Amino acid sequence: MLAAQKMTNARPSSRIPGFYKMSMEERLQVLQDEGVIDSADAELLRQTGIPVDIPNQMIENAIGVMALPLGLGLNFDVNGREYIVPMAVEEPSVIAAVSHVAKIVRGCGGFDAEYSGSKMVGQIQVVGCDDFEAAQIAVLEAKPELVARANEFEPGMVERGGGAYDVTVRLLDNGQFRKMLVVHLHVDTCDAMGANMINTMAEGIAHRIEELTGGTVFLRILSNLSDERVARATCRIPFDKLGWRGFTGQEVAEGIELASQFAQVDPYRATTHNKGIMNGISSVCIATGNDWRAIEAGAHAFAAQKWGQYGPLATWRVEDGCLVGEIEVPVAVGTVGGPIKLHPTVQLAHKILDISGAAELAEVMAAVGLAQNMAALKALATEGIQRGHMSLHARAVAATAGATDAELDFVVERLNACGEVKVERAAEILAELRS
Ligand code: MEV
């Protein structure tokens, strides 16, 4: 969406000053006052579990639930809309960092984001054809028939405007292995992640592919390299919004540009750069009940495909007195199906995020990834990551040493002041406090 198309709307503001300083109970109250959640939602969030039968409905051999903290990424303005972004993550500083950058970006027009559409590929592997070229032509000539057959397996998806729409063929022959014909069934999954649907279709047309090619079909499975299901986000921040901790805005911008160039030329750095991006994207993925392994696999493969060697998903450059950031990332997520129907906290996360479908979710996730990346690069290119990281880590350290809620702030403050964020030090501070 273009910046000029942005509209104001009556959504709750994602800007909630002082949210981080409130108790959990105060946060639940503010969210109720702002109309983000109601009292039943607050009650669900107070109980840290979910009904006992849900895990058993979701997986095999269930014995319970592994709880992760659920937090809110604040301050997001994406395509002129406010977003309060649920994030499930165990790592301190991820949510504080992303909210910090989202606040800067909302002051300069917010994020612009777009989505290519939910187009995915199912792969059908064929070996043992007598004539691979003829087999390839036979499959391509049968394209309308194959698309129609595939769609017979998912009539509901076709009714919703999606389903299979194309077939392409690749001949893979590296001279070492058996020659393979790989048929790609192209499917629009609309608001569903679509893995089950694509796999059903791929299995469904496999027999016909054997008839057409005279070969034998082996694998029939979706590809997680969803390079036609890509979300893009950009932001533009003038230097005067970037000054920080004794660094001028220009210094911060140039440092971030240099950090981005480092990732562009070095896969060792690009891996860590992208890990930081996925800190944000995967957290939203988990909170919204999506398959984060699929997203991670797709993102890293895309990062290699795009650059010819493993490279960054997001880049930054200095342009006309501004820092300009861009991210391009495959985001195969759904807003229907999967655990979304079953898991009450996932449903609540969708309610808080308040999005209309997979496209909007993908756009928000791209913006989160870009913000997360900038937060990391801003720290790395200036004072280093450890200062902020350790001051947030101090809470976990104080709690591990046995600090109660009432003692926590005091111990954290003392740990940060002495710069030695260790459990033994926290225990000493506690002993001192209690005596
Ligand atoms: C830590 O979880 C993420 C970072 O390493 C990302 C980066 O280096 O860009 C800080």
Short mmCIF file of C-alpha atoms and ligand atoms in Angstrom, two decimals:
data_model
loop_
_atom_site.label_atom_id
_atom_site.label_comp_id
_atom_site.label_asym_id
_atom_site.label_seq_id
_atom_site.Cartn_x
_atom_site.Cartn_y
_atom_site.Cartn_z
CA MET A 1 0.00 0.00 0.00
CA LEU A 2 1.32 3.49 -0.82
CA ALA A 3 1.89 6.02 1.93
CA ALA A 4 -0.62 8.30 0.16
CA GLN A 5 -3.32 5.66 0.59
CA LYS A 6 -2.88 5.55 4.34
CA MET A 7 -6.00 6.23 6.37
CA THR A 8 -6.64 6.89 9.97
CA ASN A 9 -8.88 4.34 11.66
CA ALA A 10 -10.56 3.70 14.96
CA ARG A 11 -8.35 0.80 16.05
CA PRO A 12 -6.92 0.91 19.59
CA SER A 13 -3.62 2.75 19.56
CA SER A 14 -0.53 0.54 19.60
CA ARG A 15 1.16 3.32 21.54
CA ILE A 16 0.69 2.57 25.26
CA PRO A 17 3.16 4.72 27.20
CA GLY A 18 4.70 3.13 30.26
CA PHE A 19 3.35 -0.35 29.42
CA TYR A 20 6.71 -1.87 30.25
CA LYS A 21 6.69 -0.37 33.75
CA MET A 22 3.26 -1.75 34.74
CA SER A 23 2.55 -4.94 36.64
CA MET A 24 0.96 -7.75 34.60
CA GLU A 25 -2.36 -7.02 36.28
CA GLU A 26 -2.12 -3.32 35.38
CA ARG A 27 -1.36 -4.26 31.78
CA LEU A 28 -4.44 -6.47 31.59
CA GLN A 29 -6.49 -3.56 32.98
CA VAL A 30 -5.13 -1.08 30.41
CA LEU A 31 -5.86 -3.53 27.59
CA GLN A 32 -9.44 -3.88 28.86
CA ASP A 33 -9.81 -0.09 29.22
CA GLU A 34 -8.55 0.36 25.65
CA GLY A 35 -10.98 -2.28 24.33
CA VAL A 36 -8.18 -4.61 23.16
CA ILE A 37 -9.40 -7.51 25.34
CA ASP A 38 -12.42 -8.14 27.57
CA SER A 39 -12.61 -9.49 31.13
CA ALA A 40 -12.90 -13.14 29.97
CA ASP A 41 -9.73 -12.69 27.89
CA ALA A 42 -7.96 -11.20 30.90
CA GLU A 43 -9.01 -14.24 32.92
CA LEU A 44 -7.60 -16.58 30.26
CA LEU A 45 -4.31 -14.71 30.37
CA ARG A 46 -4.24 -14.90 34.17
CA GLN A 47 -4.52 -18.69 34.08
CA THR A 48 -1.19 -19.58 32.55
CA GLY A 49 -2.50 -22.85 31.10
CA ILE A 50 -5.10 -23.86 28.57
CA PRO A 51 -7.93 -26.38 29.05
CA VAL A 52 -6.44 -29.81 29.67
CA ASP A 53 -8.02 -31.54 26.65
CA ILE A 54 -6.60 -29.07 24.09
CA PRO A 55 -2.99 -30.37 23.96
CA ASN A 56 -4.39 -33.87 23.55
CA GLN A 57 -6.48 -32.73 20.60
CA MET A 58 -3.45 -31.09 19.02
CA ILE A 59 -0.67 -33.72 19.25
CA GLU A 60 0.06 -37.36 20.11
CA ASN A 61 1.32 -38.57 23.50
CA ALA A 62 0.44 -35.21 25.06
CA ILE A 63 1.27 -34.85 28.75
CA GLY A 64 0.88 -31.12 29.21
CA VAL A 65 1.88 -27.73 27.92
CA MET A 66 5.26 -26.04 27.57
CA ALA A 67 4.43 -22.45 28.36
CA LEU A 68 6.26 -19.57 26.71
CA PRO A 69 5.88 -15.94 27.80
CA LEU A 70 3.42 -14.01 25.63
CA GLY A 71 4.16 -10.30 25.28
CA LEU A 72 3.06 -7.40 23.11
CA GLY A 73 5.14 -5.58 20.52
CA LEU A 74 3.83 -2.02 20.73
CA ASN A 75 3.87 1.14 18.60
CA PHE A 76 3.40 -0.54 15.22
CA ASP A 77 1.99 1.54 12.39
CA VAL A 78 1.90 -0.58 9.22
CA ASN A 79 0.23 0.83 6.10
CA GLY A 80 -1.39 3.48 8.28
CA ARG A 81 -3.00 1.00 10.68
CA GLU A 82 -2.28 0.48 14.36
CA TYR A 83 -1.12 -2.99 15.38
CA ILE A 84 -0.56 -4.39 18.86
CA VAL A 85 1.53 -7.43 18.03
CA PRO A 86 1.42 -10.60 20.19
CA MET A 87 4.82 -12.28 20.42
CA ALA A 88 5.63 -15.57 22.17
CA VAL A 89 9.32 -15.72 23.01
CA GLU A 90 11.69 -16.80 25.76
CA GLU A 91 14.51 -14.35 24.98
CA PRO A 92 14.64 -11.10 26.98
CA SER A 93 15.00 -7.84 25.05
CA VAL A 94 13.30 -9.02 21.82
CA ILE A 95 10.00 -7.28 22.60
CA ALA A 96 11.53 -4.18 24.21
CA ALA A 97 13.84 -3.75 21.21
CA VAL A 98 11.17 -4.17 18.53
CA SER A 99 8.79 -1.78 20.34
CA HIS A 100 11.57 0.80 20.62
CA VAL A 101 12.21 0.80 16.88
CA ALA A 102 8.49 0.69 16.00
CA LYS A 103 8.12 3.86 18.07
CA ILE A 104 10.83 5.62 16.08
CA VAL A 105 9.34 4.47 12.76
CA ARG A 106 5.78 5.50 13.67
CA GLY A 107 7.17 9.02 14.10
CA CYS A 108 8.31 9.03 10.45
CA GLY A 109 5.31 7.66 8.57
CA GLY A 110 5.32 4.07 9.81
CA PHE A 111 6.07 0.94 7.79
CA ASP A 112 4.83 0.40 4.24
CA ALA A 113 4.24 -3.26 3.55
CA GLU A 114 2.86 -5.48 0.82
CA TYR A 115 2.31 -9.16 0.15
CA SER A 116 2.64 -11.12 -3.07
CA GLY A 117 -0.33 -13.40 -2.33
CA SER A 118 -0.47 -16.91 -0.84
CA LYS A 119 1.11 -18.82 -3.72
CA MET A 120 2.84 -22.08 -2.85
CA VAL A 121 4.21 -25.09 -4.68
CA GLY A 122 3.59 -28.82 -4.25
CA GLN A 123 6.39 -31.02 -5.64
CA ILE A 124 5.92 -34.39 -7.33
CA GLN A 125 9.17 -36.29 -7.94
CA VAL A 126 9.21 -38.63 -10.95
CA VAL A 127 12.01 -41.04 -11.88
CA GLY A 128 12.47 -43.84 -14.41
CA CYS A 129 10.93 -42.19 -17.50
CA ASP A 130 12.13 -43.70 -20.79
CA ASP A 131 12.05 -40.30 -22.44
CA PHE A 132 12.25 -37.39 -19.98
CA GLU A 133 11.75 -34.70 -22.63
CA ALA A 134 8.57 -36.39 -23.88
CA ALA A 135 7.39 -36.86 -20.28
CA GLN A 136 7.92 -33.15 -19.63
CA ILE A 137 5.87 -32.20 -22.71
CA ALA A 138 3.10 -34.65 -21.79
CA VAL A 139 2.75 -33.08 -18.32
CA LEU A 140 2.73 -29.55 -19.69
CA GLU A 141 0.12 -30.43 -22.33
CA ALA A 142 -2.09 -31.90 -19.60
CA LYS A 143 -1.86 -28.74 -17.47
CA PRO A 144 -5.60 -27.81 -17.52
CA GLU A 145 -6.58 -31.39 -16.73
CA LEU A 146 -4.07 -31.66 -13.85
CA VAL A 147 -5.16 -28.33 -12.36
CA ALA A 148 -8.81 -29.39 -12.56
CA ARG A 149 -8.07 -32.81 -11.00
CA ALA A 150 -6.08 -31.22 -8.17
CA ASN A 151 -8.93 -28.80 -7.47
CA GLU A 152 -11.41 -31.67 -7.18
CA PHE A 153 -9.68 -32.57 -3.90
CA GLU A 154 -10.23 -29.11 -2.37
CA PRO A 155 -13.51 -27.69 -3.70
CA GLY A 156 -13.89 -25.44 -0.63
CA MET A 157 -10.64 -23.66 -1.42
CA VAL A 158 -11.73 -23.15 -5.03
CA GLU A 159 -14.99 -21.62 -3.77
CA ARG A 160 -12.95 -19.19 -1.66
CA GLY A 161 -11.11 -18.03 -4.79
CA GLY A 162 -7.98 -20.17 -4.36
CA GLY A 163 -6.80 -23.64 -5.35
CA ALA A 164 -4.40 -24.99 -7.96
CA TYR A 165 -3.82 -22.66 -10.92
CA ASP A 166 -0.70 -23.84 -12.79
CA VAL A 167 1.72 -26.69 -13.41
CA THR A 168 5.41 -26.33 -14.28
CA VAL A 169 8.08 -28.97 -14.77
CA ARG A 170 11.79 -29.07 -13.93
CA LEU A 171 14.27 -31.64 -15.18
CA LEU A 172 16.96 -32.32 -12.58
CA ASP A 173 20.06 -34.13 -13.70
CA ASN A 174 23.35 -33.54 -11.89
CA GLY A 175 25.06 -36.44 -13.63
CA GLN A 176 25.52 -38.28 -10.32
CA PHE A 177 22.01 -39.33 -9.27
CA ARG A 178 19.07 -40.81 -11.15
CA LYS A 179 17.59 -38.26 -13.51
CA MET A 180 14.41 -36.71 -12.08
CA LEU A 181 11.43 -34.89 -13.42
CA VAL A 182 9.94 -32.62 -10.78
CA VAL A 183 6.40 -31.43 -11.35
CA HIS A 184 5.42 -28.26 -9.51
CA LEU A 185 1.74 -27.83 -8.78
CA HIS A 186 1.14 -24.11 -8.09
CA VAL A 187 -1.58 -23.46 -5.53
CA ASP A 188 -3.17 -20.33 -4.08
CA THR A 189 -3.95 -21.13 -0.44
CA CYS A 190 -5.77 -17.84 0.34
CA ASP A 191 -5.93 -17.36 4.13
CA ALA A 192 -4.76 -20.89 4.99
CA MET A 193 -1.13 -21.86 5.50
CA GLY A 194 -2.12 -24.65 3.11
CA ALA A 195 0.37 -27.46 3.79
CA ASN A 196 -2.28 -30.18 4.16
CA MET A 197 -4.21 -28.95 1.18
CA ILE A 198 -1.16 -28.91 -1.11
CA ASN A 199 -0.03 -32.34 0.06
CA THR A 200 -3.51 -33.77 -0.58
CA MET A 201 -3.52 -32.32 -4.09
CA ALA A 202 0.02 -33.52 -4.86
CA GLU A 203 -0.83 -37.04 -3.72
CA GLY A 204 -4.14 -36.85 -5.57
CA ILE A 205 -2.65 -36.20 -9.02
CA ALA A 206 0.41 -38.46 -8.60
CA HIS A 207 -1.15 -41.46 -10.34
CA ARG A 208 -2.12 -39.36 -13.37
CA ILE A 209 1.44 -38.00 -13.50
CA GLU A 210 2.73 -41.58 -13.66
CA GLU A 211 0.33 -42.32 -16.53
CA LEU A 212 1.45 -39.20 -18.41
CA THR A 213 5.19 -39.67 -17.89
CA GLY A 214 5.54 -43.45 -17.88
CA GLY A 215 7.75 -42.97 -14.80
CA THR A 216 7.40 -43.70 -11.10
CA VAL A 217 6.36 -41.05 -8.59
CA PHE A 218 8.16 -40.93 -5.26
CA LEU A 219 7.84 -37.78 -3.13
CA ARG A 220 4.62 -35.73 -3.15
CA ILE A 221 4.98 -32.82 -0.76
CA LEU A 222 4.83 -29.04 -0.58
CA SER A 223 8.01 -27.00 -0.83
CA ASN A 224 8.76 -24.70 2.11
CA LEU A 225 10.82 -22.47 -0.16
CA SER A 226 7.78 -20.25 -0.67
CA ASP A 227 9.46 -17.70 -2.92
CA GLU A 228 6.12 -16.72 -4.43
CA ARG A 229 4.60 -16.02 -1.02
CA VAL A 230 6.70 -13.06 -0.04
CA ALA A 231 6.03 -10.08 2.21
CA ARG A 232 7.95 -6.83 1.79
CA ALA A 233 8.22 -3.93 4.21
CA THR A 234 10.11 -0.66 4.08
CA CYS A 235 10.70 2.30 6.35
CA ARG A 236 12.50 5.62 6.00
CA ILE A 237 13.92 7.37 9.07
CA PRO A 238 15.47 10.86 8.93
CA PHE A 239 18.83 11.22 10.71
CA ASP A 240 17.30 13.55 13.31
CA LYS A 241 15.19 10.67 14.68
CA LEU A 242 18.21 8.40 15.12
CA GLY A 243 20.56 10.17 17.54
CA TRP A 244 21.20 7.89 20.51
CA ARG A 245 23.44 7.60 23.58
CA GLY A 246 25.98 10.18 22.43
CA PHE A 247 25.92 9.10 18.75
CA THR A 248 24.54 11.51 16.15
CA GLY A 249 21.71 10.33 13.92
CA GLN A 250 24.07 10.27 10.95
CA GLU A 251 26.58 8.13 12.86
CA VAL A 252 23.85 5.66 13.82
CA ALA A 253 22.53 5.53 10.23
CA GLU A 254 25.99 5.01 8.74
CA GLY A 255 26.78 2.35 11.33
CA ILE A 256 23.59 0.48 10.44
CA GLU A 257 24.38 0.76 6.73
CA LEU A 258 27.85 -0.69 7.32
CA ALA A 259 26.38 -3.51 9.41
CA SER A 260 23.98 -4.28 6.56
CA GLN A 261 26.85 -4.34 4.04
CA PHE A 262 28.73 -6.75 6.33
CA ALA A 263 25.77 -9.17 6.11
CA GLN A 264 25.60 -8.70 2.33
CA VAL A 265 29.17 -9.88 1.83
CA ASP A 266 29.57 -12.45 4.60
CA PRO A 267 27.34 -15.51 5.22
CA TYR A 268 28.73 -15.84 8.78
CA ARG A 269 27.35 -12.41 9.62
CA ALA A 270 24.21 -12.82 7.45
CA THR A 271 23.21 -15.86 9.52
CA THR A 272 23.24 -13.86 12.76
CA HIS A 273 21.64 -10.84 11.07
CA ASN A 274 18.77 -13.10 9.93
CA LYS A 275 18.57 -14.84 13.31
CA GLY A 276 17.76 -11.44 14.80
CA ILE A 277 15.07 -10.85 12.17
CA MET A 278 13.55 -14.25 12.89
CA ASN A 279 13.53 -13.44 16.64
CA GLY A 280 10.63 -11.16 15.78
CA ILE A 281 8.99 -13.05 12.93
CA SER A 282 9.02 -16.45 14.65
CA SER A 283 7.68 -14.97 17.89
CA VAL A 284 4.64 -13.64 16.03
CA CYS A 285 4.39 -16.93 14.21
CA ILE A 286 4.22 -18.89 17.46
CA ALA A 287 1.76 -16.50 19.09
CA THR A 288 -0.56 -16.70 16.07
CA GLY A 289 -0.45 -20.51 15.95
CA ASN A 290 1.59 -20.76 12.78
CA ASP A 291 4.31 -23.23 11.81
CA TRP A 292 7.51 -21.38 12.69
CA ARG A 293 9.76 -24.20 11.44
CA ALA A 294 8.24 -23.76 7.99
CA ILE A 295 8.82 -20.01 8.17
CA GLU A 296 12.40 -20.42 9.37
CA ALA A 297 13.25 -22.99 6.68
CA GLY A 298 11.68 -20.85 3.95
CA ALA A 299 13.33 -17.65 5.11
CA HIS A 300 16.85 -19.07 5.22
CA ALA A 301 16.53 -20.84 1.87
CA PHE A 302 15.18 -17.62 0.34
CA ALA A 303 18.11 -15.69 1.83
CA ALA A 304 20.49 -17.94 -0.10
CA GLN A 305 18.45 -18.06 -3.31
CA LYS A 306 18.08 -14.29 -3.52
CA TRP A 307 21.78 -13.44 -3.31
CA GLY A 308 23.37 -16.50 -4.93
CA GLN A 309 25.00 -17.20 -1.54
CA TYR A 310 23.47 -16.94 1.93
CA GLY A 311 22.67 -13.25 2.47
CA PRO A 312 20.51 -10.88 4.52
CA LEU A 313 16.71 -10.82 4.46
CA ALA A 314 16.76 -7.11 5.28
CA THR A 315 19.11 -4.36 4.10
CA TRP A 316 19.73 -0.76 5.11
CA ARG A 317 21.14 2.18 3.18
CA VAL A 318 21.70 5.87 3.74
CA GLU A 319 19.82 8.05 1.26
CA ASP A 320 19.14 11.82 1.27
CA GLY A 321 19.66 12.32 5.00
CA CYS A 322 17.61 9.25 5.88
CA LEU A 323 18.18 5.63 6.83
CA VAL A 324 16.13 3.42 4.51
CA GLY A 325 15.35 -0.19 5.44
CA GLU A 326 13.85 -2.92 3.29
CA ILE A 327 12.93 -6.49 4.05
CA GLU A 328 11.76 -9.23 1.72
CA VAL A 329 10.84 -12.51 3.38
CA PRO A 330 8.67 -15.50 2.52
CA VAL A 331 5.82 -15.66 5.02
CA ALA A 332 3.72 -18.79 4.64
CA VAL A 333 1.20 -18.13 7.40
CA GLY A 334 -2.49 -18.66 7.76
CA THR A 335 -5.29 -17.11 9.75
CA VAL A 336 -7.62 -20.11 9.42
CA GLY A 337 -7.11 -23.81 10.15
CA GLY A 338 -4.33 -25.46 12.15
CA PRO A 339 -4.22 -24.74 15.88
CA ILE A 340 -6.01 -21.44 15.33
CA LYS A 341 -9.38 -23.14 15.80
CA LEU A 342 -8.32 -25.11 18.88
CA HIS A 343 -5.96 -23.02 20.98
CA PRO A 344 -7.68 -20.30 23.03
CA THR A 345 -4.55 -18.20 23.56
CA VAL A 346 -3.81 -18.30 19.83
CA GLN A 347 -7.36 -17.11 19.20
CA LEU A 348 -6.83 -14.32 21.68
CA ALA A 349 -3.58 -13.36 19.94
CA HIS A 350 -5.52 -13.04 16.68
CA LYS A 351 -8.11 -10.92 18.43
CA ILE A 352 -5.43 -8.58 19.80
CA LEU A 353 -3.64 -8.31 16.46
CA ASP A 354 -6.98 -7.72 14.75
CA ILE A 355 -6.09 -8.62 11.18
CA SER A 356 -8.38 -9.60 8.35
CA GLY A 357 -6.37 -12.44 6.79
CA ALA A 358 -3.05 -13.98 5.83
CA ALA A 359 -1.96 -11.02 3.69
CA GLU A 360 -2.29 -8.56 6.55
CA LEU A 361 -0.58 -10.94 8.98
CA ALA A 362 2.33 -11.42 6.56
CA GLU A 363 2.71 -7.65 6.14
CA VAL A 364 2.80 -7.08 9.89
CA MET A 365 5.33 -9.89 10.30
CA ALA A 366 7.61 -8.36 7.68
CA ALA A 367 7.44 -5.01 9.52
CA VAL A 368 8.25 -6.78 12.80
CA GLY A 369 11.27 -8.47 11.17
CA LEU A 370 12.55 -5.17 9.82
CA ALA A 371 12.11 -3.41 13.17
CA GLN A 372 13.79 -6.28 15.01
CA ASN A 373 16.73 -6.11 12.64
CA MET A 374 17.14 -2.38 13.03
CA ALA A 375 17.02 -2.66 16.81
CA ALA A 376 19.86 -5.18 16.77
CA LEU A 377 21.98 -3.25 14.25
CA LYS A 378 21.45 0.03 16.08
CA ALA A 379 22.77 -1.47 19.29
CA LEU A 380 25.58 -3.40 17.57
CA ALA A 381 26.74 -0.38 15.57
CA THR A 382 26.85 1.88 18.64
CA GLU A 383 27.25 0.78 22.25
CA GLY A 384 27.12 -2.99 21.58
CA ILE A 385 24.36 -5.44 22.36
CA GLN A 386 25.30 -6.45 25.90
CA ARG A 387 24.39 -3.33 27.84
CA GLY A 388 20.69 -3.40 26.93
CA HIS A 389 20.62 -7.15 26.84
CA MET A 390 22.15 -7.60 30.27
CA SER A 391 19.94 -4.97 31.89
CA LEU A 392 16.86 -6.94 30.71
CA HIS A 393 18.50 -10.25 31.48
CA ALA A 394 18.94 -8.95 35.04
CA ARG A 395 15.25 -9.62 35.78
CA ALA A 396 15.62 -13.30 34.97
CA VAL A 397 18.86 -13.44 36.98
CA ALA A 398 17.23 -11.77 40.02
CA ALA A 399 14.26 -14.15 39.81
CA THR A 400 16.58 -17.16 39.54
CA ALA A 401 18.34 -16.01 42.71
CA GLY A 402 14.96 -16.10 44.46
CA ALA A 403 13.88 -12.44 44.44
CA THR A 404 10.16 -12.01 45.13
CA ASP A 405 8.03 -9.57 43.10
CA ALA A 406 8.53 -6.97 45.83
CA GLU A 407 12.32 -7.41 45.79
CA LEU A 408 12.78 -7.71 42.02
CA ASP A 409 13.12 -4.04 41.05
CA PHE A 410 15.64 -3.34 43.81
CA VAL A 411 17.83 -6.33 42.89
CA VAL A 412 17.65 -5.53 39.15
CA GLU A 413 18.65 -1.92 39.76
CA ARG A 414 21.64 -2.98 41.89
CA LEU A 415 22.72 -5.64 39.38
CA ASN A 416 22.64 -3.11 36.55
CA ALA A 417 24.46 -0.50 38.62
CA CYS A 418 27.34 -2.85 39.42
CA GLY A 419 27.40 -4.27 35.86
CA GLU A 420 27.85 -7.83 37.14
CA VAL A 421 24.63 -9.55 36.04
CA LYS A 422 25.20 -12.93 37.67
CA VAL A 423 23.05 -15.15 39.89
CA GLU A 424 25.73 -15.23 42.67
CA ARG A 425 25.84 -11.42 42.74
CA ALA A 426 22.01 -11.28 42.81
CA ALA A 427 22.02 -13.70 45.76
CA GLU A 428 24.46 -11.43 47.64
CA ILE A 429 22.30 -8.38 46.96
CA LEU A 430 19.24 -10.29 48.17
CA ALA A 431 20.97 -11.44 51.34
CA GLU A 432 22.02 -7.85 52.03
CA LEU A 433 18.49 -6.58 51.40
CA ARG A 434 16.90 -9.20 53.63
CA SER A 435 19.31 -8.64 56.48
C1 MEV B 1 20.34 -12.12 19.26
O1 MEV B 1 19.24 -12.94 19.56
C2 MEV B 1 20.16 -11.49 17.89
C3 MEV B 1 21.38 -10.67 17.37
O2 MEV B 1 22.53 -11.47 17.42
C4 MEV B 1 21.04 -10.25 15.97
C5 MEV B 1 22.19 -9.59 15.23
O3 MEV B 1 23.36 -9.81 15.54
O4 MEV B 1 21.86 -8.85 14.25
C6 MEV B 1 21.61 -9.48 18.27
#
